[in-house]
PDB file of C-alpha atoms in Angstrom:
ATOM      1  CA  UNK A   1    -186.241 136.110  -4.254  1.00 63.00           C
ATOM      2  CA  UNK A   2    -189.230 135.324  -2.064  1.00 69.00           C
ATOM      3  CA  UNK A   3    -191.682 136.422  -4.773  1.00 69.00           C
ATOM      4  CA  UNK A   4    -189.927 134.224  -7.352  1.00 68.00           C
ATOM      5  CA  UNK A   5    -190.053 131.181  -5.080  1.00 70.00           C
ATOM      6  CA  UNK A   6    -193.745 131.764  -4.332  1.00 75.00           C
ATOM      7  CA  UNK A   7    -194.574 132.013  -8.024  1.00 74.00           C
ATOM      8  CA  UNK A   8    -192.665 128.817  -8.746  1.00 74.00           C
ATOM      9  CA  UNK A   9    -194.528 127.055  -5.948  1.00 75.00           C
ATOM     10  CA  UNK A  10    -197.854 128.113  -7.443  1.00 78.00           C
ATOM     11  CA  UNK A  11    -196.778 126.525 -10.745  1.00 75.00           C
ATOM     12  CA  UNK A  12    -195.402 123.351  -9.169  1.00 79.00           C
ATOM     13  CA  UNK A  13    -198.048 121.180 -10.829  1.00 83.00           C
ATOM     14  CA  UNK A  14    -197.143 122.664 -14.202  1.00 80.00           C
ATOM     15  CA  UNK A  15    -193.472 121.826 -13.586  1.00 82.00           C
ATOM     16  CA  UNK A  16    -194.206 118.243 -12.522  1.00 85.00           C
ATOM     17  CA  UNK A  17    -196.609 117.619 -15.387  1.00 84.00           C
ATOM     18  CA  UNK A  18    -194.100 119.062 -17.876  1.00 83.00           C
ATOM     19  CA  UNK A  19    -191.402 116.697 -16.623  1.00 82.00           C
ATOM     20  CA  UNK A  20    -193.812 113.773 -16.992  1.00 81.00           C
ATOM     21  CA  UNK A  21    -194.788 114.940 -20.479  1.00 79.00           C
ATOM     22  CA  UNK A  22    -191.129 115.180 -21.480  1.00 74.00           C
ATOM     23  CA  UNK A  23    -190.513 111.570 -20.486  1.00 72.00           C
ATOM     24  CA  UNK A  24    -193.743 110.424 -22.124  1.00 70.00           C
ATOM     25  CA  UNK A  25    -192.776 112.129 -25.383  1.00 67.00           C
ATOM     26  CA  UNK A  26    -189.283 110.695 -25.269  1.00 67.00           C
ATOM     27  CA  UNK A  27    -190.556 107.110 -25.140  1.00 63.00           C
ATOM     28  CA  UNK A  28    -193.654 107.482 -27.301  1.00 61.00           C
ATOM     29  CA  UNK A  29    -194.349 104.408 -29.485  1.00 64.00           C
ATOM     30  CA  UNK A  30    -191.718 102.438 -27.589  1.00 63.00           C
ATOM     31  CA  UNK A  31    -192.853  99.015 -26.364  1.00 64.00           C
ATOM     32  CA  UNK A  32    -190.440  99.038 -23.428  1.00 62.00           C
ATOM     33  CA  UNK A  33    -191.265 102.652 -22.621  1.00 59.00           C
ATOM     34  CA  UNK A  34    -189.644 104.053 -19.489  1.00 58.00           C
ATOM     35  CA  UNK A  35    -187.686 100.834 -19.042  1.00 65.00           C
ATOM     36  CA  UNK A  36    -185.179 102.321 -21.483  1.00 68.00           C
ATOM     37  CA  UNK A  37    -184.289 104.856 -18.795  1.00 64.00           C
ATOM     38  CA  UNK A  38    -182.818 101.933 -16.863  1.00 65.00           C
ATOM     39  CA  UNK A  39    -181.455  99.893 -19.771  1.00 71.00           C
ATOM     40  CA  UNK A  40    -179.526 102.732 -21.432  1.00 69.00           C
ATOM     41  CA  UNK A  41    -177.486 103.835 -18.400  1.00 67.00           C
ATOM     42  CA  UNK A  42    -177.079 100.204 -17.299  1.00 68.00           C
ATOM     43  CA  UNK A  43    -175.643  99.297 -20.714  1.00 74.00           C
ATOM     44  CA  UNK A  44    -173.299 102.297 -20.604  1.00 69.00           C
ATOM     45  CA  UNK A  45    -172.088 101.430 -17.115  1.00 66.00           C
ATOM     46  CA  UNK A  46    -171.617  97.751 -18.033  1.00 69.00           C
ATOM     47  CA  UNK A  47    -169.576  98.578 -21.147  1.00 75.00           C
ATOM     48  CA  UNK A  48    -167.230 100.772 -19.138  1.00 69.00           C
ATOM     49  CA  UNK A  49    -166.929  98.093 -16.504  1.00 65.00           C
ATOM     50  CA  UNK A  50    -166.038  95.337 -18.966  1.00 70.00           C
ATOM     51  CA  UNK A  51    -163.628  97.380 -21.099  1.00 72.00           C
ATOM     52  CA  UNK A  52    -161.788  99.004 -18.220  1.00 65.00           C
ATOM     53  CA  UNK A  53    -161.671  96.070 -15.825  1.00 63.00           C
ATOM     54  CA  UNK A  54    -161.279  93.103 -18.144  1.00 65.00           C
ATOM     55  CA  UNK A  55    -159.635  94.499 -21.289  1.00 64.00           C
ATOM     56  CA  UNK A  56    -157.467  97.440 -20.231  1.00 61.00           C
ATOM     57  CA  UNK A  57    -156.951  96.106 -16.680  1.00 61.00           C
ATOM     58  CA  UNK A  58    -156.478  99.645 -15.389  1.00 65.00           C
ATOM     59  CA  UNK A  59    -155.733  99.784 -11.662  1.00 70.00           C
ATOM     60  CA  UNK A  60    -155.995 102.242  -8.788  1.00 75.00           C
ATOM     61  CA  UNK A  61    -152.894 102.488  -6.561  1.00 72.00           C
ATOM     62  CA  UNK A  62    -153.159 100.658  -3.214  1.00 73.00           C
ATOM     63  CA  UNK A  63    -156.372  98.871  -4.260  1.00 75.00           C
ATOM     64  CA  UNK A  64    -156.142  95.264  -5.362  1.00 71.00           C
ATOM     65  CA  UNK A  65    -159.642  95.059  -6.790  1.00 72.00           C
ATOM     66  CA  UNK A  66    -159.218  95.010 -10.591  1.00 71.00           C
ATOM     67  CA  UNK A  67    -162.595  96.723 -11.030  1.00 75.00           C
ATOM     68  CA  UNK A  68    -161.539  99.708  -8.887  1.00 81.00           C
ATOM     69  CA  UNK A  69    -160.753 101.965 -11.840  1.00 81.00           C
ATOM     70  CA  UNK A  70    -164.086 101.143 -13.496  1.00 80.00           C
ATOM     71  CA  UNK A  71    -165.847 102.129 -10.262  1.00 84.00           C
ATOM     72  CA  UNK A  72    -163.737 105.301 -10.032  1.00 86.00           C
ATOM     73  CA  UNK A  73    -164.545 106.268 -13.628  1.00 84.00           C
ATOM     74  CA  UNK A  74    -168.259 105.500 -13.407  1.00 85.00           C
ATOM     75  CA  UNK A  75    -168.490 107.536 -10.195  1.00 89.00           C
ATOM     76  CA  UNK A  76    -166.781 110.517 -11.797  1.00 89.00           C
ATOM     77  CA  UNK A  77    -168.751 110.271 -15.020  1.00 87.00           C
ATOM     78  CA  UNK A  78    -172.069 110.113 -13.197  1.00 89.00           C
ATOM     79  CA  UNK A  79    -171.249 113.322 -11.321  1.00 93.00           C
ATOM     80  CA  UNK A  80    -169.981 115.060 -14.442  1.00 92.00           C
ATOM     81  CA  UNK A  81    -172.948 113.817 -16.482  1.00 89.00           C
ATOM     82  CA  UNK A  82    -175.425 115.494 -14.120  1.00 92.00           C
ATOM     83  CA  UNK A  83    -173.518 118.786 -14.320  1.00 94.00           C
ATOM     84  CA  UNK A  84    -173.077 118.697 -18.107  1.00 91.00           C
ATOM     85  CA  UNK A  85    -176.693 117.770 -18.857  1.00 89.00           C
ATOM     86  CA  UNK A  86    -178.119 120.606 -16.759  1.00 92.00           C
ATOM     87  CA  UNK A  87    -175.585 123.064 -18.174  1.00 92.00           C
ATOM     88  CA  UNK A  88    -176.215 122.091 -21.795  1.00 90.00           C
ATOM     89  CA  UNK A  89    -179.983 122.132 -21.508  1.00 89.00           C
ATOM     90  CA  UNK A  90    -180.201 125.332 -19.476  1.00 89.00           C
ATOM     91  CA  UNK A  91    -177.965 127.117 -21.985  1.00 89.00           C
ATOM     92  CA  UNK A  92    -180.512 126.520 -24.759  1.00 88.00           C
ATOM     93  CA  UNK A  93    -183.744 126.119 -22.784  1.00 86.00           C
ATOM     94  CA  UNK A  94    -185.158 129.604 -23.466  1.00 83.00           C
ATOM     95  CA  UNK A  95    -184.468 129.238 -27.192  1.00 85.00           C
ATOM     96  CA  UNK A  96    -185.835 125.690 -27.320  1.00 81.00           C
ATOM     97  CA  UNK A  97    -189.078 126.783 -25.639  1.00 79.00           C
ATOM     98  CA  UNK A  98    -189.333 130.166 -27.374  1.00 78.00           C
ATOM     99  CA  UNK A  99    -192.742 129.393 -28.921  1.00 77.00           C
ATOM    100  CA  UNK A 100    -194.116 128.349 -25.526  1.00 75.00           C
ATOM    101  CA  UNK A 101    -192.810 131.530 -23.912  1.00 75.00           C
ATOM    102  CA  UNK A 102    -194.548 133.658 -26.549  1.00 73.00           C
ATOM    103  CA  UNK A 103    -197.902 131.889 -26.276  1.00 75.00           C
ATOM    104  CA  UNK A 104    -198.305 131.012 -22.578  1.00 74.00           C
ATOM    105  CA  UNK A 105    -197.858 133.188 -19.506  1.00 72.00           C
ATOM    106  CA  UNK A 106    -195.971 131.448 -16.695  1.00 71.00           C
ATOM    107  CA  UNK A 107    -192.832 132.067 -14.597  1.00 74.00           C
ATOM    108  CA  UNK A 108    -189.972 131.652 -17.047  1.00 77.00           C
ATOM    109  CA  UNK A 109    -187.800 130.059 -14.387  1.00 79.00           C
ATOM    110  CA  UNK A 110    -190.077 127.024 -14.602  1.00 82.00           C
ATOM    111  CA  UNK A 111    -188.207 125.997 -17.753  1.00 83.00           C
ATOM    112  CA  UNK A 112    -184.782 125.475 -16.120  1.00 84.00           C
ATOM    113  CA  UNK A 113    -186.523 123.596 -13.299  1.00 86.00           C
ATOM    114  CA  UNK A 114    -188.224 121.304 -15.804  1.00 87.00           C
ATOM    115  CA  UNK A 115    -185.010 120.394 -17.612  1.00 87.00           C
ATOM    116  CA  UNK A 116    -183.179 120.167 -14.285  1.00 86.00           C
ATOM    117  CA  UNK A 117    -185.807 117.846 -12.835  1.00 87.00           C
ATOM    118  CA  UNK A 118    -185.560 115.647 -15.912  1.00 86.00           C
ATOM    119  CA  UNK A 119    -181.758 115.556 -15.636  1.00 88.00           C
ATOM    120  CA  UNK A 120    -181.955 114.670 -11.951  1.00 90.00           C
ATOM    121  CA  UNK A 121    -184.294 111.740 -12.643  1.00 87.00           C
ATOM    122  CA  UNK A 122    -181.909 110.476 -15.335  1.00 84.00           C
ATOM    123  CA  UNK A 123    -179.062 110.799 -12.850  1.00 88.00           C
ATOM    124  CA  UNK A 124    -180.841 108.802 -10.161  1.00 89.00           C
ATOM    125  CA  UNK A 125    -181.603 106.056 -12.666  1.00 83.00           C
ATOM    126  CA  UNK A 126    -177.947 106.004 -13.713  1.00 83.00           C
ATOM    127  CA  UNK A 127    -176.888 105.626 -10.070  1.00 87.00           C
ATOM    128  CA  UNK A 128    -179.340 102.749  -9.694  1.00 84.00           C
ATOM    129  CA  UNK A 129    -177.844 101.090 -12.782  1.00 81.00           C
ATOM    130  CA  UNK A 130    -174.314 101.625 -11.487  1.00 83.00           C
ATOM    131  CA  UNK A 131    -175.280 100.083  -8.141  1.00 85.00           C
ATOM    132  CA  UNK A 132    -176.422  96.956  -9.998  1.00 82.00           C
ATOM    133  CA  UNK A 133    -173.081  96.755 -11.824  1.00 80.00           C
ATOM    134  CA  UNK A 134    -171.247  97.208  -8.508  1.00 83.00           C
ATOM    135  CA  UNK A 135    -173.081  94.194  -7.121  1.00 82.00           C
ATOM    136  CA  UNK A 136    -171.691  92.073  -9.962  1.00 79.00           C
ATOM    137  CA  UNK A 137    -168.235  93.302  -8.939  1.00 76.00           C
ATOM    138  CA  UNK A 138    -168.932  92.330  -5.339  1.00 80.00           C
ATOM    139  CA  UNK A 139    -168.626  95.995  -4.393  1.00 82.00           C
ATOM    140  CA  UNK A 140    -171.333  96.538  -1.804  1.00 84.00           C
ATOM    141  CA  UNK A 141    -172.858  99.941  -0.953  1.00 84.00           C
ATOM    142  CA  UNK A 142    -171.629 101.597   2.244  1.00 88.00           C
ATOM    143  CA  UNK A 143    -173.030 104.245   4.560  1.00 92.00           C
ATOM    144  CA  UNK A 144    -170.841 106.780   2.707  1.00 91.00           C
ATOM    145  CA  UNK A 145    -173.376 106.669  -0.138  1.00 91.00           C
ATOM    146  CA  UNK A 146    -175.431 108.992   2.063  1.00 92.00           C
ATOM    147  CA  UNK A 147    -173.006 111.743   1.015  1.00 91.00           C
ATOM    148  CA  UNK A 148    -174.236 111.555  -2.595  1.00 93.00           C
ATOM    149  CA  UNK A 149    -177.334 113.769  -2.093  1.00 93.00           C
ATOM    150  CA  UNK A 150    -175.064 116.546  -0.815  1.00 92.00           C
ATOM    151  CA  UNK A 151    -172.880 116.135  -3.893  1.00 92.00           C
ATOM    152  CA  UNK A 152    -175.988 116.256  -6.101  1.00 94.00           C
ATOM    153  CA  UNK A 153    -177.137 119.456  -4.392  1.00 94.00           C
ATOM    154  CA  UNK A 154    -173.818 121.220  -4.965  1.00 94.00           C
ATOM    155  CA  UNK A 155    -173.664 120.110  -8.598  1.00 95.00           C
ATOM    156  CA  UNK A 156    -177.255 121.179  -9.271  1.00 93.00           C
ATOM    157  CA  UNK A 157    -176.716 124.607  -7.668  1.00 93.00           C
ATOM    158  CA  UNK A 158    -173.542 125.192  -9.680  1.00 94.00           C
ATOM    159  CA  UNK A 159    -175.066 123.946 -12.949  1.00 93.00           C
ATOM    160  CA  UNK A 160    -178.268 125.919 -12.439  1.00 91.00           C
ATOM    161  CA  UNK A 161    -176.410 129.102 -11.563  1.00 91.00           C
ATOM    162  CA  UNK A 162    -174.128 128.948 -14.588  1.00 92.00           C
ATOM    163  CA  UNK A 163    -176.804 127.470 -16.859  1.00 90.00           C
ATOM    164  CA  UNK A 164    -179.384 130.187 -16.219  1.00 90.00           C
ATOM    165  CA  UNK A 165    -176.829 132.968 -16.707  1.00 90.00           C
ATOM    166  CA  UNK A 166    -175.520 131.411 -19.917  1.00 90.00           C
ATOM    167  CA  UNK A 167    -179.060 130.647 -21.081  1.00 88.00           C
ATOM    168  CA  UNK A 168    -179.944 134.328 -20.823  1.00 87.00           C
ATOM    169  CA  UNK A 169    -176.754 135.381 -22.587  1.00 88.00           C
ATOM    170  CA  UNK A 170    -177.421 132.823 -25.306  1.00 87.00           C
ATOM    171  CA  UNK A 171    -180.759 134.469 -26.062  1.00 85.00           C
ATOM    172  CA  UNK A 172    -179.058 137.785 -26.814  1.00 83.00           C
ATOM    173  CA  UNK A 173    -175.962 136.239 -28.442  1.00 82.00           C
ATOM    174  CA  UNK A 174    -176.290 132.756 -29.939  1.00 80.00           C
ATOM    175  CA  UNK A 175    -172.496 132.386 -30.015  1.00 82.00           C
ATOM    176  CA  UNK A 176    -172.606 131.617 -26.284  1.00 84.00           C
ATOM    177  CA  UNK A 177    -174.192 128.214 -26.873  1.00 81.00           C
ATOM    178  CA  UNK A 178    -171.570 127.296 -29.467  1.00 84.00           C
ATOM    179  CA  UNK A 179    -168.669 128.378 -27.271  1.00 88.00           C
ATOM    180  CA  UNK A 180    -169.993 126.474 -24.251  1.00 88.00           C
ATOM    181  CA  UNK A 181    -169.792 123.184 -26.152  1.00 86.00           C
ATOM    182  CA  UNK A 182    -166.049 123.697 -26.465  1.00 90.00           C
ATOM    183  CA  UNK A 183    -165.659 125.028 -22.920  1.00 91.00           C
ATOM    184  CA  UNK A 184    -167.400 121.987 -21.415  1.00 91.00           C
ATOM    185  CA  UNK A 185    -165.095 119.643 -23.294  1.00 90.00           C
ATOM    186  CA  UNK A 186    -162.059 121.463 -21.924  1.00 91.00           C
ATOM    187  CA  UNK A 187    -163.636 121.632 -18.468  1.00 92.00           C
ATOM    188  CA  UNK A 188    -164.156 117.873 -18.511  1.00 91.00           C
ATOM    189  CA  UNK A 189    -160.439 117.239 -19.029  1.00 88.00           C
ATOM    190  CA  UNK A 190    -159.560 119.700 -16.275  1.00 89.00           C
ATOM    191  CA  UNK A 191    -161.709 117.614 -13.927  1.00 90.00           C
ATOM    192  CA  UNK A 192    -160.226 114.383 -12.471  1.00 89.00           C
ATOM    193  CA  UNK A 193    -162.768 111.995 -13.971  1.00 86.00           C
ATOM    194  CA  UNK A 194    -160.638 109.688 -16.131  1.00 82.00           C
ATOM    195  CA  UNK A 195    -157.382 110.234 -14.243  1.00 81.00           C
ATOM    196  CA  UNK A 196    -156.297 110.480 -10.603  1.00 83.00           C
ATOM    197  CA  UNK A 197    -155.371 113.947  -9.439  1.00 82.00           C
ATOM    198  CA  UNK A 198    -152.497 112.553  -7.339  1.00 79.00           C
ATOM    199  CA  UNK A 199    -150.840 111.276 -10.528  1.00 76.00           C
ATOM    200  CA  UNK A 200    -150.704 114.721 -12.101  1.00 79.00           C
ATOM    201  CA  UNK A 201    -147.600 116.995 -11.971  1.00 79.00           C
ATOM    202  CA  UNK A 202    -147.690 119.490  -9.074  1.00 80.00           C
ATOM    203  CA  UNK A 203    -148.193 122.484 -11.382  1.00 80.00           C
ATOM    204  CA  UNK A 204    -151.389 120.939 -12.747  1.00 81.00           C
ATOM    205  CA  UNK A 205    -152.687 119.938  -9.322  1.00 84.00           C
ATOM    206  CA  UNK A 206    -152.786 123.619  -8.318  1.00 81.00           C
ATOM    207  CA  UNK A 207    -154.970 124.358 -11.368  1.00 82.00           C
ATOM    208  CA  UNK A 208    -157.258 121.372 -10.740  1.00 85.00           C
ATOM    209  CA  UNK A 209    -157.874 122.542  -7.188  1.00 84.00           C
ATOM    210  CA  UNK A 210    -159.276 125.816  -8.561  1.00 86.00           C
ATOM    211  CA  UNK A 211    -161.912 123.848 -10.455  1.00 89.00           C
ATOM    212  CA  UNK A 212    -165.131 123.820  -8.358  1.00 90.00           C
ATOM    213  CA  UNK A 213    -166.163 120.529  -9.974  1.00 93.00           C
ATOM    214  CA  UNK A 214    -163.077 118.733  -8.639  1.00 92.00           C
ATOM    215  CA  UNK A 215    -164.281 118.369  -5.020  1.00 91.00           C
ATOM    216  CA  UNK A 216    -167.835 117.611  -6.194  1.00 93.00           C
ATOM    217  CA  UNK A 217    -166.665 114.753  -8.403  1.00 93.00           C
ATOM    218  CA  UNK A 218    -164.450 113.630  -5.532  1.00 93.00           C
ATOM    219  CA  UNK A 219    -167.543 113.269  -3.318  1.00 93.00           C
ATOM    220  CA  UNK A 220    -168.856 110.608  -5.692  1.00 94.00           C
ATOM    221  CA  UNK A 221    -165.500 108.877  -6.120  1.00 92.00           C
ATOM    222  CA  UNK A 222    -164.782 108.752  -2.392  1.00 91.00           C
ATOM    223  CA  UNK A 223    -168.276 107.535  -1.529  1.00 92.00           C
ATOM    224  CA  UNK A 224    -168.667 104.948  -4.289  1.00 90.00           C
ATOM    225  CA  UNK A 225    -165.111 103.596  -4.433  1.00 87.00           C
ATOM    226  CA  UNK A 226    -163.491 104.201  -1.049  1.00 87.00           C
ATOM    227  CA  UNK A 227    -166.599 104.322   1.150  1.00 87.00           C
ATOM    228  CA  UNK A 228    -165.467 107.643   2.622  1.00 89.00           C
ATOM    229  CA  UNK A 229    -167.386 110.788   3.523  1.00 90.00           C
ATOM    230  CA  UNK A 230    -166.033 114.087   2.151  1.00 87.00           C
ATOM    231  CA  UNK A 231    -163.907 116.348   4.319  1.00 84.00           C
ATOM    232  CA  UNK A 232    -166.071 119.334   5.222  1.00 82.00           C
ATOM    233  CA  UNK A 233    -163.132 121.739   4.979  1.00 82.00           C
ATOM    234  CA  UNK A 234    -162.658 120.789   1.317  1.00 80.00           C
ATOM    235  CA  UNK A 235    -166.283 121.614   0.526  1.00 85.00           C
ATOM    236  CA  UNK A 236    -166.424 125.124   1.981  1.00 88.00           C
ATOM    237  CA  UNK A 237    -165.267 126.979  -1.135  1.00 87.00           C
ATOM    238  CA  UNK A 238    -167.307 124.866  -3.623  1.00 88.00           C
ATOM    239  CA  UNK A 239    -170.408 125.383  -1.457  1.00 91.00           C
ATOM    240  CA  UNK A 240    -169.882 129.152  -1.427  1.00 92.00           C
ATOM    241  CA  UNK A 241    -169.269 129.245  -5.184  1.00 92.00           C
ATOM    242  CA  UNK A 242    -172.307 127.082  -6.012  1.00 92.00           C
ATOM    243  CA  UNK A 243    -174.651 128.946  -3.672  1.00 91.00           C
ATOM    244  CA  UNK A 244    -173.324 132.345  -4.764  1.00 91.00           C
ATOM    245  CA  UNK A 245    -173.769 131.600  -8.479  1.00 91.00           C
ATOM    246  CA  UNK A 246    -177.229 130.188  -7.881  1.00 89.00           C
ATOM    247  CA  UNK A 247    -178.390 133.342  -6.061  1.00 88.00           C
ATOM    248  CA  UNK A 248    -176.631 135.616  -8.536  1.00 90.00           C
ATOM    249  CA  UNK A 249    -178.435 133.908 -11.414  1.00 87.00           C
ATOM    250  CA  UNK A 250    -181.790 134.861  -9.840  1.00 82.00           C
ATOM    251  CA  UNK A 251    -180.703 138.505  -9.702  1.00 84.00           C
ATOM    252  CA  UNK A 252    -179.516 138.441 -13.320  1.00 85.00           C
ATOM    253  CA  UNK A 253    -182.711 136.732 -14.419  1.00 81.00           C
ATOM    254  CA  UNK A 254    -184.937 139.354 -12.811  1.00 79.00           C
ATOM    255  CA  UNK A 255    -183.076 142.110 -14.619  1.00 78.00           C
ATOM    256  CA  UNK A 256    -183.122 140.380 -18.014  1.00 76.00           C
ATOM    257  CA  UNK A 257    -186.509 138.632 -17.956  1.00 71.00           C
ATOM    258  CA  UNK A 258    -188.412 141.721 -19.160  1.00 68.00           C
ATOM    259  CA  UNK A 259    -186.510 141.716 -22.477  1.00 71.00           C
ATOM    260  CA  UNK A 260    -186.315 137.948 -22.813  1.00 69.00           C
ATOM    261  CA  UNK A 261    -189.391 137.329 -24.985  1.00 64.00           C
ATOM    262  CA  UNK A 262    -188.673 140.328 -27.218  1.00 63.00           C
ATOM    263  CA  UNK A 263    -185.133 139.042 -27.882  1.00 63.00           C
ATOM    264  CA  UNK A 264    -186.499 135.640 -28.857  1.00 59.00           C
TER     265      UNK A 264
END
């Protein structure tokens, strides 16, 4: 573990420059350039806000603010979006960069860090866009927003742990990537993003509580909508699961990395 971290530190400039190059390539020949990173998530957040608050007039129990459900949904979707983007990209990252792996010698774990760093930047920009929309609602930020970095950390650890393991499996069996597209869709609906967990039948609540993403999404929803910090007791199991998977993925990677390039 220590040797892996040291090698990644030595290649930190390569990781940072690769993230910059990815963003530069994404907005090549665009007059607005990186401004699209703000406009796209801002447009998405605004559309949800208008449709849900003004058209569907969906409400949250015990909250009079008609934009409460839009805030609840945008909070949940931002958390889920970070998890899904890292998972999706890590699952295919070794295949996507197969030519680079064959031509250049560098720690292969740099690749998940590059896609993860890119996803994290997108996520921060989305949160900034959502904050702007909240201001139009008259929903001011609270000190509970300080809980968001902890939520990000748990989501990143969980997504990285699962993503690296699935990315390795996908190299040896390409069916893994196809199956994960379906699994993530099902996982999304077993996560209280578009519905309130308290409104579900008791038998489903027990299943939702087994989902490690449920308390992580709840961190965002509580902080952004209710202005509440998460209960530490509720985060013990998700923290253990996320940390355990993250460390386990390093062990799996070390065992499989020798055959990785040959399998590609």
